[in-house]
Amino acid sequence: MINYKIVQEELGNIKQITEEEKIKKLSQDYYYFSPILSEKLADKTGDLVVQPTSEDEVLHIAKICVKHQIPITIRGAGTGNYGQCIPLNGGIILDMTEMNKIQWIKSGIARVEAGVKMSILEREANKQGWELRMIPSTYKIATLGGFIGGGSGGIGSINYGQLRDRGNVHKVKVVTLEKEPRIIELIGDETQQINHAYGTNGIITEIEIPLAPAYNWSDFIVVFDDFMNAVKFGQVLSDSDGIIKKLVSIHAYPIPNYFLALKPYLPQGKSCAFLTIADNSFLPLQELVKEFRGEITYNPQDKQEKPLQLIEFTWNHTTFHARNIDPNLTYLQTFFWNLEQVEKMYKHFGDEVMIHLEFLRVGGKAIPAGLQLVKFTSEKRLNEIIKYHEDNGANIANPHTYILEDGGRKKVEPEQLKFKRMVDPFGLMNQGKMRAWNQ
């Protein structure tokens, strides 16, 4: 039994949160997007929240956790969807949001503490003509450390792929939970050891990432009578090297009905594309829209239009808006490798599985990745839907599990398990999330 009074005394002046309701709130993420995870994780909570402001404080916390064998779960802003930052066995919630300094930005590279908000980093990078290569739809509050530990891609992935692609993360500093905790810096390919590892194998304290040249961007809404025409438009736009884009998001009807704030721009019965395009690419965009018989219903270059933040209707925000209207909806995460797979699923499932696509680069090619909305009836039926996709060549990254191996690539990368054995020999970090460790 851990005596938290002694632990709190040993933590000294490091900021702590002990109020039960606040601890409960900081023990959660958006796991409730999944009815399966809702049932499994609803009652999980930490025992104490600790908010370090420096690397030295993180080291001190690590020593205390090792000394008392306290489970520790690392948290950014808690915008993940799979229970990445939900503690299964209580313990300390390590809230990293107070470690939010931007160390420097120069020559297209940024060095920051893990708790920096991505929106703040983006704003500072913009001042020097740079921007983040990719951001989640939650970027206004999401932290960079949380994105690297629990995310994978986002707006900008149409150009730069995913976080795991070589070159997207340069350096990461982590604190270990060895008998004598220490700081390690991972460089280049070594960063794969902690990339999308749910904080199971090191406390990320500092990150160095490359940036992208900043453009003047505009958001557009394009509507189509035919969904597959919208999909083909999205593929050709994604493949058009001369059109500078950051977001290509396609939504089959009736998904547009869930975007209440966008109702004036979404005619009934039509599928839509949400796009972020560089201002200097508007002319070729118009030509492409015409070629695919689409209609631009929102054009910010029309001065009568009020600015929209279309990012906040894409990626996992699509699921968020839809569930606000129909809480029985859940979602899938799918890699479609060609448009034929998309069309087959569209025709087979109809409105039971409403297709939402985000185009991104995988292995140098633009592919339609699905974040389909699913009308949930039972876990059995959900698994049948997943199996049908997989039997027909699509890859599902299951968002209905908190187990690292089951969620994405169906296995833990060997280097991640090897690294965990070194940096977390007592198995204190985010317990229960890595099956290979438990076995």
CSV table of N, CA and C in Angstrom, one decimal, residues 207-265:
chain,number,residue,atom,x,y,z
A,207,ILE,N,11.8,18.2,-27.0
A,207,ILE,CA,11.6,17.7,-28.4
A,207,ILE,C,12.3,18.6,-29.4
A,208,GLU,N,12.9,18.1,-30.4
A,208,GLU,CA,13.4,18.9,-31.5
A,208,GLU,C,12.8,18.4,-32.8
A,209,ILE,N,12.0,19.3,-33.5
A,209,ILE,CA,11.4,18.9,-34.7
A,209,ILE,C,11.7,19.8,-35.9
A,210,PRO,N,11.7,19.3,-37.1
A,210,PRO,CA,11.8,20.2,-38.3
A,210,PRO,C,10.4,20.9,-38.6
A,211,LEU,N,10.5,22.0,-39.1
A,211,LEU,CA,9.3,22.8,-39.5
A,211,LEU,C,9.1,22.8,-41.0
A,212,ALA,N,8.0,23.4,-41.4
A,212,ALA,CA,7.7,23.5,-42.9
A,212,ALA,C,7.6,25.0,-43.2
A,213,PRO,N,7.9,25.3,-44.5
A,213,PRO,CA,7.7,26.7,-44.9
A,213,PRO,C,6.2,27.1,-44.7
A,214,ALA,N,6.0,28.3,-44.2
A,214,ALA,CA,4.6,28.7,-44.0
A,214,ALA,C,4.0,29.4,-45.2
A,215,TYR,N,2.8,29.1,-45.5
A,215,TYR,CA,2.1,29.7,-46.7
A,215,TYR,C,0.9,30.4,-46.1
A,216,ASN,N,0.3,31.3,-47.0
A,216,ASN,CA,-1.0,31.9,-46.7
A,216,ASN,C,-2.0,30.9,-47.1
A,217,TRP,N,-2.8,30.3,-46.1
A,217,TRP,CA,-3.7,29.3,-46.4
A,217,TRP,C,-5.1,29.8,-46.4
A,218,SER,N,-6.0,29.1,-47.2
A,218,SER,CA,-7.4,29.4,-47.2
A,218,SER,C,-8.2,28.1,-47.1
A,219,ASP,N,-9.3,28.1,-46.4
A,219,ASP,CA,-10.2,26.9,-46.3
A,219,ASP,C,-11.3,27.0,-47.4
A,220,PHE,N,-11.6,25.9,-48.0
A,220,PHE,CA,-12.7,25.9,-49.0
A,220,PHE,C,-13.6,24.7,-48.7
A,221,ILE,N,-14.9,24.9,-49.0
A,221,ILE,CA,-15.9,23.8,-49.0
A,221,ILE,C,-16.3,23.5,-50.4
A,222,VAL,N,-16.2,22.3,-50.9
A,222,VAL,CA,-16.7,21.9,-52.2
A,222,VAL,C,-17.7,20.8,-52.0
A,223,VAL,N,-18.8,20.9,-52.7
A,223,VAL,CA,-19.9,19.8,-52.6
A,223,VAL,C,-20.0,19.1,-54.0
A,224,PHE,N,-20.5,17.9,-53.8
A,224,PHE,CA,-20.6,17.0,-55.0
A,224,PHE,C,-21.9,16.2,-54.9
A,225,ASP,N,-22.5,16.0,-56.1
A,225,ASP,CA,-23.8,15.2,-56.1
A,225,ASP,C,-23.5,13.7,-55.8
A,226,ASP,N,-22.3,13.3,-56.2
A,226,ASP,CA,-21.9,11.8,-56.1
A,226,ASP,C,-20.7,11.7,-55.2
A,227,PHE,N,-20.8,10.8,-54.2
A,227,PHE,CA,-19.7,10.6,-53.3
A,227,PHE,C,-18.4,10.1,-53.9
A,228,MET,N,-18.5,9.1,-54.8
A,228,MET,CA,-17.3,8.6,-55.4
A,228,MET,C,-16.6,9.7,-56.3
A,229,ASN,N,-17.4,10.6,-56.8
A,229,ASN,CA,-16.8,11.7,-57.6
A,229,ASN,C,-16.0,12.6,-56.6
A,230,ALA,N,-16.5,12.8,-55.4
A,230,ALA,CA,-15.8,13.5,-54.4
A,230,ALA,C,-14.5,12.8,-54.0
A,231,VAL,N,-14.6,11.5,-53.9
A,231,VAL,CA,-13.4,10.7,-53.6
A,231,VAL,C,-12.3,10.8,-54.7
A,232,LYS,N,-12.7,10.7,-55.9
A,232,LYS,CA,-11.8,10.8,-57.0
A,232,LYS,C,-11.2,12.2,-57.1
A,233,PHE,N,-12.0,13.2,-56.9
A,233,PHE,CA,-11.5,14.5,-56.8
A,233,PHE,C,-10.4,14.6,-55.7
A,234,GLY,N,-10.7,14.1,-54.5
A,234,GLY,CA,-9.7,14.1,-53.4
A,234,GLY,C,-8.4,13.4,-53.8
A,235,GLN,N,-8.5,12.3,-54.5
A,235,GLN,CA,-7.3,11.6,-54.9
A,235,GLN,C,-6.5,12.4,-55.9
A,236,VAL,N,-7.1,13.0,-56.9
A,236,VAL,CA,-6.4,13.7,-57.9
A,236,VAL,C,-5.8,15.0,-57.3
A,237,LEU,N,-6.6,15.7,-56.4
A,237,LEU,CA,-6.0,16.9,-55.8
A,237,LEU,C,-4.8,16.5,-54.9
A,238,SER,N,-4.9,15.4,-54.2
A,238,SER,CA,-3.8,14.9,-53.4
A,238,SER,C,-2.5,14.6,-54.2
A,239,ASP,N,-2.8,14.1,-55.5
A,239,ASP,CA,-1.7,13.7,-56.4
A,239,ASP,C,-1.2,14.9,-57.2
A,240,SER,N,-1.9,16.0,-57.1
A,240,SER,CA,-1.5,17.2,-58.0
A,240,SER,C,-0.3,18.0,-57.3
A,241,ASP,N,0.9,17.7,-57.8
A,241,ASP,CA,2.1,18.3,-57.1
A,241,ASP,C,2.1,19.8,-57.2
A,242,GLY,N,1.5,20.3,-58.3
A,242,GLY,CA,1.5,21.8,-58.5
A,242,GLY,C,0.5,22.6,-57.7
A,243,ILE,N,-0.4,21.9,-57.0
A,243,ILE,CA,-1.4,22.5,-56.1
A,243,ILE,C,-1.0,22.3,-54.7
A,244,ILE,N,-0.7,23.4,-54.0
A,244,ILE,CA,-0.2,23.4,-52.7
A,244,ILE,C,-1.3,23.2,-51.7
A,245,LYS,N,-1.3,22.2,-50.9
A,245,LYS,CA,-2.5,21.9,-50.1
A,245,LYS,C,-2.0,21.4,-48.7
A,246,LYS,N,-2.9,21.5,-47.7
A,246,LYS,CA,-2.5,21.0,-46.4
A,246,LYS,C,-3.6,20.1,-45.8
A,247,LEU,N,-4.8,20.1,-46.4
A,247,LEU,CA,-5.9,19.3,-45.9
A,247,LEU,C,-6.8,18.9,-47.1
A,248,VAL,N,-7.1,17.6,-47.2
A,248,VAL,CA,-8.0,17.1,-48.2
A,248,VAL,C,-8.9,16.1,-47.4
A,249,SER,N,-10.1,16.6,-47.0
A,249,SER,CA,-11.0,15.8,-46.1
A,249,SER,C,-12.3,15.6,-46.9
A,250,ILE,N,-12.7,14.3,-47.0
A,250,ILE,CA,-13.9,14.0,-47.8
A,250,ILE,C,-15.0,13.4,-46.9
A,251,HIS,N,-16.2,13.8,-47.1
A,251,HIS,CA,-17.3,13.3,-46.2
A,251,HIS,C,-18.5,12.9,-47.0
A,252,ALA,N,-18.9,11.6,-46.9
A,252,ALA,CA,-20.0,11.1,-47.6
A,252,ALA,C,-21.3,11.6,-47.0
A,253,TYR,N,-22.3,11.9,-47.8
A,253,TYR,CA,-23.6,12.2,-47.2
A,253,TYR,C,-24.1,10.9,-46.5
A,254,PRO,N,-24.7,11.0,-45.3
A,254,PRO,CA,-25.2,12.1,-44.6
A,254,PRO,C,-24.3,12.8,-43.5
A,255,ILE,N,-23.0,12.5,-43.6
A,255,ILE,CA,-22.2,13.1,-42.5
A,255,ILE,C,-22.3,14.7,-42.5
A,256,PRO,N,-22.4,15.4,-43.6
A,256,PRO,CA,-22.6,16.8,-43.6
A,256,PRO,C,-23.7,17.3,-42.7
A,257,ASN,N,-24.7,16.5,-42.5
A,257,ASN,CA,-25.8,16.9,-41.6
A,257,ASN,C,-25.4,17.1,-40.2
A,258,TYR,N,-24.3,16.5,-39.8
A,258,TYR,CA,-23.8,16.7,-38.4
A,258,TYR,C,-23.0,18.0,-38.2
A,259,PHE,N,-22.7,18.7,-39.3
A,259,PHE,CA,-22.0,20.0,-39.1
A,259,PHE,C,-22.9,21.2,-39.1
A,260,LEU,N,-23.6,21.3,-38.0
A,260,LEU,CA,-24.7,22.3,-37.9
A,260,LEU,C,-24.2,23.7,-38.2
A,261,ALA,N,-22.9,24.1,-37.7
A,261,ALA,CA,-22.4,25.4,-37.9
A,261,ALA,C,-22.1,25.7,-39.4
A,262,LEU,N,-22.0,24.7,-40.2
A,262,LEU,CA,-21.7,24.8,-41.6
A,262,LEU,C,-22.9,24.7,-42.5
A,263,LYS,N,-24.1,24.6,-41.9
A,263,LYS,CA,-25.3,24.2,-42.7
A,263,LYS,C,-25.5,25.1,-43.9
A,264,PRO,N,-25.2,26.4,-43.9
A,264,PRO,CA,-25.5,27.3,-45.1
A,264,PRO,C,-24.6,26.8,-46.3
A,265,TYR,N,-23.6,26.1,-46.1
A,265,TYR,CA,-22.6,25.8,-47.1
A,265,TYR,C,-22.8,24.3,-47.6
